[in-house]
PDB file of C-alpha atoms and ligand atoms in Angstrom:
ATOM      1  CA  MET A 185       3.263 -13.663 -12.766  1.00 47.00           C
ATOM      2  CA  SER A 186       2.737 -14.618 -16.306  1.00 48.00           C
ATOM      3  CA  HIS A 187       3.709 -11.884 -18.895  1.00 55.00           C
ATOM      4  CA  GLN A 188       2.524 -12.727 -22.380  1.00 50.00           C
ATOM      5  CA  HIS A 189       3.707 -10.752 -25.302  1.00 51.00           C
ATOM      6  CA  PRO A 190       3.155 -12.868 -28.233  1.00 47.00           C
ATOM      7  CA  GLY A 191       5.240 -11.882 -31.243  1.00 45.00           C
ATOM      8  CA  GLY A 192       6.731  -9.209 -28.976  1.00 46.00           C
ATOM      9  CA  HIS A 193       4.630  -6.687 -30.826  1.00 50.00           C
ATOM     10  CA  HIS A 194       3.162  -3.754 -29.228  1.00 54.00           C
ATOM     11  CA  PRO A 195       1.522  -0.600 -30.079  1.00 53.00           C
ATOM     12  CA  GLU A 196       4.614   1.366 -29.054  1.00 55.00           C
ATOM     13  CA  PRO A 197       5.979   4.348 -31.198  1.00 55.00           C
ATOM     14  CA  GLU A 198       8.233   2.832 -33.804  1.00 60.00           C
ATOM     15  CA  PRO A 199      12.200   4.042 -33.346  1.00 68.00           C
ATOM     16  CA  TYR A 200      11.958   5.507 -36.998  1.00 73.00           C
ATOM     17  CA  ALA A 201       8.770   7.565 -36.039  1.00 72.00           C
ATOM     18  CA  ALA A 202      10.365   8.517 -32.659  1.00 75.00           C
ATOM     19  CA  LEU A 203      13.438   9.920 -34.652  1.00 76.00           C
ATOM     20  CA  ARG A 204      11.445  11.632 -37.416  1.00 79.00           C
ATOM     21  CA  THR A 205       9.586  13.446 -34.855  1.00 79.00           C
ATOM     22  CA  LYS A 206      12.428  14.458 -33.086  1.00 77.00           C
ATOM     23  CA  ALA A 207      14.295  15.772 -36.427  1.00 79.00           C
ATOM     24  CA  LEU A 208      10.647  17.812 -37.018  1.00 79.00           C
ATOM     25  CA  GLU A 209      10.785  19.097 -33.787  1.00 79.00           C
ATOM     26  CA  SER A 210      14.439  20.498 -34.016  1.00 79.00           C
ATOM     27  CA  LEU A 211      13.952  21.820 -37.293  1.00 78.00           C
ATOM     28  CA  LEU A 212      10.560  23.710 -36.473  1.00 81.00           C
ATOM     29  CA  ILE A 213      12.474  25.104 -33.222  1.00 78.00           C
ATOM     30  CA  GLU A 214      15.671  25.866 -35.228  1.00 77.00           C
ATOM     31  CA  LYS A 215      13.436  28.078 -37.813  1.00 76.00           C
ATOM     32  CA  GLY A 216      11.864  29.631 -34.923  1.00 79.00           C
ATOM     33  CA  LEU A 217       8.342  28.383 -35.526  1.00 76.00           C
ATOM     34  CA  LEU A 218       7.946  26.279 -32.387  1.00 76.00           C
ATOM     35  CA  SER A 219       9.597  26.612 -28.878  1.00 78.00           C
ATOM     36  CA  SER A 220      10.602  23.429 -26.903  1.00 76.00           C
ATOM     37  CA  ASP A 221       8.547  24.997 -24.060  1.00 80.00           C
ATOM     38  CA  VAL A 222       5.440  24.622 -26.247  1.00 77.00           C
ATOM     39  CA  VAL A 223       6.271  21.113 -27.016  1.00 74.00           C
ATOM     40  CA  ASP A 224       6.948  20.136 -23.209  1.00 75.00           C
ATOM     41  CA  ALA A 225       3.659  21.896 -22.351  1.00 73.00           C
ATOM     42  CA  ILE A 226       1.554  19.911 -25.149  1.00 70.00           C
ATOM     43  CA  VAL A 227       3.192  16.554 -23.619  1.00 70.00           C
ATOM     44  CA  ARG A 228       2.247  17.460 -20.180  1.00 68.00           C
ATOM     45  CA  ASN A 229      -1.159  18.081 -21.362  1.00 62.00           C
ATOM     46  CA  TYR A 230      -1.381  14.662 -22.819  1.00 61.00           C
ATOM     47  CA  GLU A 231       0.340  12.864 -19.923  1.00 59.00           C
ATOM     48  CA  GLN A 232      -1.506  14.700 -17.020  1.00 56.00           C
ATOM     49  CA  ASP A 233      -4.595  16.132 -18.279  1.00 55.00           C
ATOM     50  CA  ILE A 234      -6.281  14.718 -21.266  1.00 60.00           C
ATOM     51  CA  GLY A 235      -5.289  11.071 -20.550  1.00 67.00           C
ATOM     52  CA  PRO A 236      -5.785  10.775 -16.764  1.00 76.00           C
ATOM     53  CA  LEU A 237      -8.853  12.760 -16.872  1.00 81.00           C
ATOM     54  CA  LYS A 238     -10.974   9.778 -18.186  1.00 89.00           C
ATOM     55  CA  GLY A 239      -9.471   7.533 -15.682  1.00 93.00           C
ATOM     56  CA  ALA A 240     -10.455  10.019 -12.879  1.00 95.00           C
ATOM     57  CA  ARG A 241     -13.872  10.355 -14.121  1.00 94.00           C
ATOM     58  CA  VAL A 242     -14.213   6.520 -14.210  1.00 96.00           C
ATOM     59  CA  VAL A 243     -12.632   6.365 -10.123  1.00 97.00           C
ATOM     60  CA  ALA A 244     -15.087   9.270  -9.072  1.00 97.00           C
ATOM     61  CA  LYS A 245     -18.157   7.590 -10.549  1.00 97.00           C
ATOM     62  CA  ALA A 246     -17.179   4.286  -8.858  1.00 98.00           C
ATOM     63  CA  TRP A 247     -16.777   6.043  -5.643  1.00 98.00           C
ATOM     64  CA  VAL A 248     -20.467   7.366  -5.762  1.00 98.00           C
ATOM     65  CA  ASP A 249     -22.252   4.367  -7.392  1.00 98.00           C
ATOM     66  CA  PRO A 250     -21.689   1.232  -5.787  1.00 98.00           C
ATOM     67  CA  ALA A 251     -23.325  -1.014  -8.508  1.00 98.00           C
ATOM     68  CA  PHE A 252     -20.986   0.701 -10.966  1.00 98.00           C
ATOM     69  CA  LYS A 253     -18.024  -0.058  -8.873  1.00 98.00           C
ATOM     70  CA  GLN A 254     -19.130  -3.704  -8.768  1.00 98.00           C
ATOM     71  CA  ARG A 255     -19.627  -3.850 -12.763  1.00 97.00           C
ATOM     72  CA  LEU A 256     -16.177  -1.954 -12.935  1.00 97.00           C
ATOM     73  CA  LEU A 257     -14.528  -4.624 -10.656  1.00 98.00           C
ATOM     74  CA  ALA A 258     -16.177  -7.375 -12.618  1.00 97.00           C
ATOM     75  CA  ASP A 259     -15.469  -6.284 -16.137  1.00 94.00           C
ATOM     76  CA  GLY A 260     -13.373  -2.856 -16.345  1.00 94.00           C
ATOM     77  CA  SER A 261     -13.586  -2.447 -20.071  1.00 92.00           C
ATOM     78  CA  ALA A 262     -17.524  -3.011 -20.349  1.00 92.00           C
ATOM     79  CA  ALA A 263     -18.113  -0.792 -17.268  1.00 93.00           C
ATOM     80  CA  ILE A 264     -15.766   2.090 -19.084  1.00 90.00           C
ATOM     81  CA  ASN A 265     -17.839   1.571 -22.402  1.00 88.00           C
ATOM     82  CA  GLU A 266     -20.844   2.491 -20.243  1.00 88.00           C
ATOM     83  CA  LEU A 267     -19.337   5.904 -19.622  1.00 85.00           C
ATOM     84  CA  GLY A 268     -19.028   6.419 -23.504  1.00 79.00           C
ATOM     85  CA  LEU A 269     -15.272   6.498 -22.860  1.00 75.00           C
ATOM     86  CA  ASP A 270     -13.119   4.536 -25.606  1.00 62.00           C
ATOM     87  CA  GLY A 271     -12.118   1.221 -24.406  1.00 57.00           C
ATOM     88  CA  SER A 272      -8.812   0.072 -25.162  1.00 58.00           C
ATOM     89  CA  ARG A 273      -8.143  -2.840 -27.699  1.00 66.00           C
ATOM     90  CA  SER A 274      -7.112  -5.080 -24.634  1.00 75.00           C
ATOM     91  CA  PRO A 275      -9.097  -5.907 -21.761  1.00 89.00           C
ATOM     92  CA  LEU A 276      -8.851  -3.691 -19.095  1.00 93.00           C
ATOM     93  CA  VAL A 277      -8.793  -5.265 -15.227  1.00 95.00           C
ATOM     94  CA  VAL A 278      -9.635  -2.504 -12.477  1.00 97.00           C
ATOM     95  CA  VAL A 279      -8.036  -3.666  -9.088  1.00 98.00           C
ATOM     96  CA  GLU A 280      -9.321  -1.989  -5.825  1.00 98.00           C
ATOM     97  CA  ASN A 281      -7.105  -0.593  -3.064  1.00 98.00           C
ATOM     98  CA  THR A 282      -8.505  -1.278   0.404  1.00 98.00           C
ATOM     99  CA  PRO A 283      -7.057  -0.364   4.011  1.00 97.00           C
ATOM    100  CA  SER A 284      -5.460  -3.726   3.824  1.00 98.00           C
ATOM    101  CA  VAL A 285      -4.348  -4.417   0.136  1.00 98.00           C
ATOM    102  CA  HIS A 286      -2.374  -2.126  -1.977  1.00 98.00           C
ATOM    103  CA  ASN A 287      -2.334  -2.285  -5.921  1.00 98.00           C
ATOM    104  CA  VAL A 288       0.384  -1.130  -8.208  1.00 98.00           C
ATOM    105  CA  VAL A 289       0.726  -1.585 -11.838  1.00 98.00           C
ATOM    106  CA  VAL A 290       3.684  -2.324 -14.168  1.00 97.00           C
ATOM    107  CA  CYS A 291       4.661  -3.576 -17.313  1.00 96.00           C
ATOM    108  CA  THR A 292       7.974  -5.846 -16.663  1.00 95.00           C
ATOM    109  CA  LEU A 293       8.845  -6.186 -20.318  1.00 92.00           C
ATOM    110  CA  CYS A 294       8.065  -3.081 -22.068  1.00 90.00           C
ATOM    111  CA  SER A 295       5.512  -0.457 -21.267  1.00 89.00           C
ATOM    112  CA  CYS A 296       2.042  -1.739 -21.600  1.00 91.00           C
ATOM    113  CA  TYR A 297      -0.148   0.567 -19.874  1.00 91.00           C
ATOM    114  CA  PRO A 298      -4.049   1.543 -20.009  1.00 89.00           C
ATOM    115  CA  TRP A 299      -3.751   4.415 -22.552  1.00 84.00           C
ATOM    116  CA  ALA A 300      -7.308   4.357 -23.156  1.00 81.00           C
ATOM    117  CA  VAL A 301      -8.161   5.655 -19.672  1.00 87.00           C
ATOM    118  CA  LEU A 302      -4.638   7.121 -18.636  1.00 88.00           C
ATOM    119  CA  GLY A 303      -3.211   8.609 -21.683  1.00 84.00           C
ATOM    120  CA  LEU A 304       0.518   8.298 -22.001  1.00 83.00           C
ATOM    121  CA  PRO A 305       2.844   7.025 -19.600  1.00 89.00           C
ATOM    122  CA  PRO A 306       5.039   8.744 -17.514  1.00 90.00           C
ATOM    123  CA  THR A 307       8.681   8.558 -18.543  1.00 91.00           C
ATOM    124  CA  TRP A 308       9.694   6.406 -15.178  1.00 95.00           C
ATOM    125  CA  TYR A 309       6.889   3.741 -16.066  1.00 96.00           C
ATOM    126  CA  LYS A 310       8.902   2.914 -18.861  1.00 93.00           C
ATOM    127  CA  GLN A 311      12.293   2.848 -17.348  1.00 94.00           C
ATOM    128  CA  PRO A 312      14.176  -0.514 -16.503  1.00 94.00           C
ATOM    129  CA  ALA A 313      14.606   0.530 -12.904  1.00 95.00           C
ATOM    130  CA  TYR A 314      10.759   0.871 -12.149  1.00 97.00           C
ATOM    131  CA  ARG A 315       9.953  -2.186 -14.277  1.00 96.00           C
ATOM    132  CA  SER A 316      12.375  -4.469 -12.392  1.00 95.00           C
ATOM    133  CA  ARG A 317      12.406  -2.970  -8.788  1.00 97.00           C
ATOM    134  CA  VAL A 318       8.644  -2.609  -8.234  1.00 97.00           C
ATOM    135  CA  VAL A 319       8.307  -6.353  -8.489  1.00 97.00           C
ATOM    136  CA  ILE A 320      11.194  -7.314  -6.311  1.00 96.00           C
ATOM    137  CA  GLN A 321      10.933  -4.350  -3.803  1.00 97.00           C
ATOM    138  CA  PRO A 322       7.358  -2.783  -4.170  1.00 98.00           C
ATOM    139  CA  ARG A 323       7.477  -1.181  -0.659  1.00 98.00           C
ATOM    140  CA  GLU A 324      10.853   0.165  -1.202  1.00 97.00           C
ATOM    141  CA  VAL A 325       9.734   1.575  -4.621  1.00 98.00           C
ATOM    142  CA  LEU A 326       6.611   3.126  -3.161  1.00 98.00           C
ATOM    143  CA  ARG A 327       8.620   4.740  -0.317  1.00 98.00           C
ATOM    144  CA  GLU A 328      10.800   6.241  -2.995  1.00 97.00           C
ATOM    145  CA  PHE A 329       7.405   7.746  -4.578  1.00 97.00           C
ATOM    146  CA  GLY A 330       6.754   9.215  -1.331  1.00 97.00           C
ATOM    147  CA  LEU A 331       4.027   6.437  -0.331  1.00 98.00           C
ATOM    148  CA  GLU A 332       4.913   5.028   2.965  1.00 97.00           C
ATOM    149  CA  LEU A 333       2.639   1.775   3.669  1.00 97.00           C
ATOM    150  CA  ASP A 334       2.064   0.342   6.935  1.00 96.00           C
ATOM    151  CA  GLU A 335       3.801  -3.384   7.148  1.00 96.00           C
ATOM    152  CA  SER A 336       0.377  -4.996   7.637  1.00 97.00           C
ATOM    153  CA  VAL A 337      -0.618  -3.532   3.970  1.00 98.00           C
ATOM    154  CA  GLU A 338      -0.223  -6.220   1.426  1.00 98.00           C
ATOM    155  CA  ILE A 339       1.064  -4.928  -1.786  1.00 98.00           C
ATOM    156  CA  ARG A 340       0.112  -6.711  -5.123  1.00 98.00           C
ATOM    157  CA  VAL A 341       1.971  -6.213  -8.168  1.00 98.00           C
ATOM    158  CA  TRP A 342      -0.008  -6.303 -11.519  1.00 97.00           C
ATOM    159  CA  ASP A 343       2.083  -7.120 -14.796  1.00 96.00           C
ATOM    160  CA  SER A 344       0.551  -5.643 -17.842  1.00 94.00           C
ATOM    161  CA  SER A 345       0.779  -6.918 -21.080  1.00 89.00           C
ATOM    162  CA  ALA A 346      -0.587  -6.425 -24.547  1.00 84.00           C
ATOM    163  CA  GLU A 347      -3.499  -8.760 -23.879  1.00 87.00           C
ATOM    164  CA  GLN A 348      -4.291  -7.430 -20.287  1.00 91.00           C
ATOM    165  CA  ARG A 349      -4.042  -3.936 -18.708  1.00 93.00           C
ATOM    166  CA  TYR A 350      -4.680  -2.949 -15.291  1.00 96.00           C
ATOM    167  CA  MET A 351      -5.847   0.281 -13.397  1.00 96.00           C
ATOM    168  CA  VAL A 352      -5.923   0.834 -10.107  1.00 98.00           C
ATOM    169  CA  LEU A 353      -9.243   2.107  -8.122  1.00 98.00           C
ATOM    170  CA  PRO A 354      -7.584   4.012  -5.347  1.00 98.00           C
ATOM    171  CA  GLU A 355      -9.235   4.703  -2.145  1.00 98.00           C
ATOM    172  CA  ARG A 356     -11.606   7.496  -1.627  1.00 98.00           C
ATOM    173  CA  PRO A 357     -10.011   9.833   0.841  1.00 96.00           C
ATOM    174  CA  ALA A 358     -11.712  10.671   4.198  1.00 94.00           C
ATOM    175  CA  GLY A 359     -13.173  14.099   4.327  1.00 93.00           C
ATOM    176  CA  THR A 360     -14.722  13.918   0.739  1.00 95.00           C
ATOM    177  CA  GLU A 361     -18.299  12.781   1.648  1.00 94.00           C
ATOM    178  CA  SER A 362     -19.857  15.993   0.776  1.00 94.00           C
ATOM    179  CA  MET A 363     -18.178  16.228  -2.679  1.00 95.00           C
ATOM    180  CA  GLY A 364     -20.020  15.444  -5.954  1.00 96.00           C
ATOM    181  CA  GLU A 365     -18.580  13.283  -9.043  1.00 96.00           C
ATOM    182  CA  ASP A 366     -16.755  16.092 -10.505  1.00 95.00           C
ATOM    183  CA  GLU A 367     -15.224  17.464  -7.598  1.00 95.00           C
ATOM    184  CA  LEU A 368     -13.886  14.137  -6.849  1.00 97.00           C
ATOM    185  CA  ALA A 369     -12.634  13.271 -10.160  1.00 96.00           C
ATOM    186  CA  ALA A 370     -10.321  16.465  -9.946  1.00 94.00           C
ATOM    187  CA  LEU A 371      -8.731  15.208  -6.957  1.00 96.00           C
ATOM    188  CA  VAL A 372      -7.746  11.798  -8.805  1.00 96.00           C
ATOM    189  CA  THR A 373      -4.260  11.575 -10.166  1.00 94.00           C
ATOM    190  CA  ARG A 374      -2.529   9.597 -12.950  1.00 94.00           C
ATOM    191  CA  ASP A 375      -0.049   8.299 -10.327  1.00 96.00           C
ATOM    192  CA  SER A 376      -2.934   6.973  -7.886  1.00 97.00           C
ATOM    193  CA  MET A 377      -4.448   5.130 -10.723  1.00 97.00           C
ATOM    194  CA  ILE A 378      -1.048   3.559 -11.300  1.00 97.00           C
ATOM    195  CA  GLY A 379      -0.891   2.922  -7.532  1.00 98.00           C
ATOM    196  CA  VAL A 380       2.390   4.634  -6.727  1.00 98.00           C
ATOM    197  CA  ALA A 381       0.127   7.115  -4.795  1.00 98.00           C
ATOM    198  CA  LYS A 382      -2.910   7.796  -2.897  1.00 97.00           C
ATOM    199  CA  VAL A 383      -5.353  10.277  -3.615  1.00 97.00           C
ATOM    200  CA  LYS A 384      -5.083  13.010  -1.164  1.00 94.00           C
ATOM    201  CA  VAL A 385      -7.472  16.152  -0.451  1.00 91.00           C
ATOM    202  CA  PRO A 386      -5.375  19.258  -0.629  1.00 81.00           C
ATOM    203  CA  SER A 387      -5.118  20.690   2.808  1.00 75.00           C
ATOM    204  CA  ALA A 388      -6.663  23.997   1.649  1.00 67.00           C
ATOM    205  CA  ARG A 389      -9.609  22.064   0.733  1.00 64.00           C
ATOM    206  CA  ILE A 390     -10.008  20.187   4.085  1.00 61.00           C
ATOM    207  CA  SER A 391     -10.083  23.387   6.201  1.00 59.00           C
ATOM    208  CA  SER A 392     -12.651  24.931   3.996  1.00 62.00           C
ATOM    209  CA  LEU A 393     -14.688  21.627   4.114  1.00 59.00           C
ATOM    210  CA  SER A 394     -14.553  21.598   7.861  1.00 57.00           C
ATOM    211  CA  GLY A 395     -15.645  25.567   7.668  1.00 51.00           C
ATOM    212  CA  ARG A 396     -12.317  26.824   9.155  1.00 45.00           C
ATOM    213  CA  GLY A 397     -11.241  27.950   5.808  1.00 39.00           C
TER     214      GLY A 397
HETATM  215 FE1   FE B 587       4.611  -4.748 -22.125  1.00 80.77          FE
END
């Protein structure tokens, strides 16, 4: 697994900028102009809604349009640009989960991440524990995320870098045959596109689909 970080420079937040942000946040909270709940909510919004929403649209499109899926797997960046989504500065490779292969993404050296489609990385993605352990014991780490994979499933770990980012194309869950693109996109989570979860259909949704709800 190669991991190239020429110059060691990344579009990561500067420590100074982080400190400055913290200082400003503390000051605004102290003056009663801002509450930490609001700040948390905004960050959560970026992490969970704004960012991954783009990736979710890409996944849903690939599920309903086989020709798009082929293009996406052949050249992720180009296919994503077709959707009018801002491509990242570095090439994006999309790797497909199947019943026999499960892909998971990491950056072993720092926190390279497909920001353009997934928004901000979750905190755990940047932590040394995930970065080192998912490479050595991927099955174990995925189990800790609540994802139990059969021993027969091959796990492929993709090490992101400033030159190449990865996004997982999760499997389309069973029972979603009647869903349209928007409905499908709403099921796709950030974690499923990093590869630490599968896309699931909420059980309430399953019963309504099968006419029992
Ligand atoms: Fe990195």
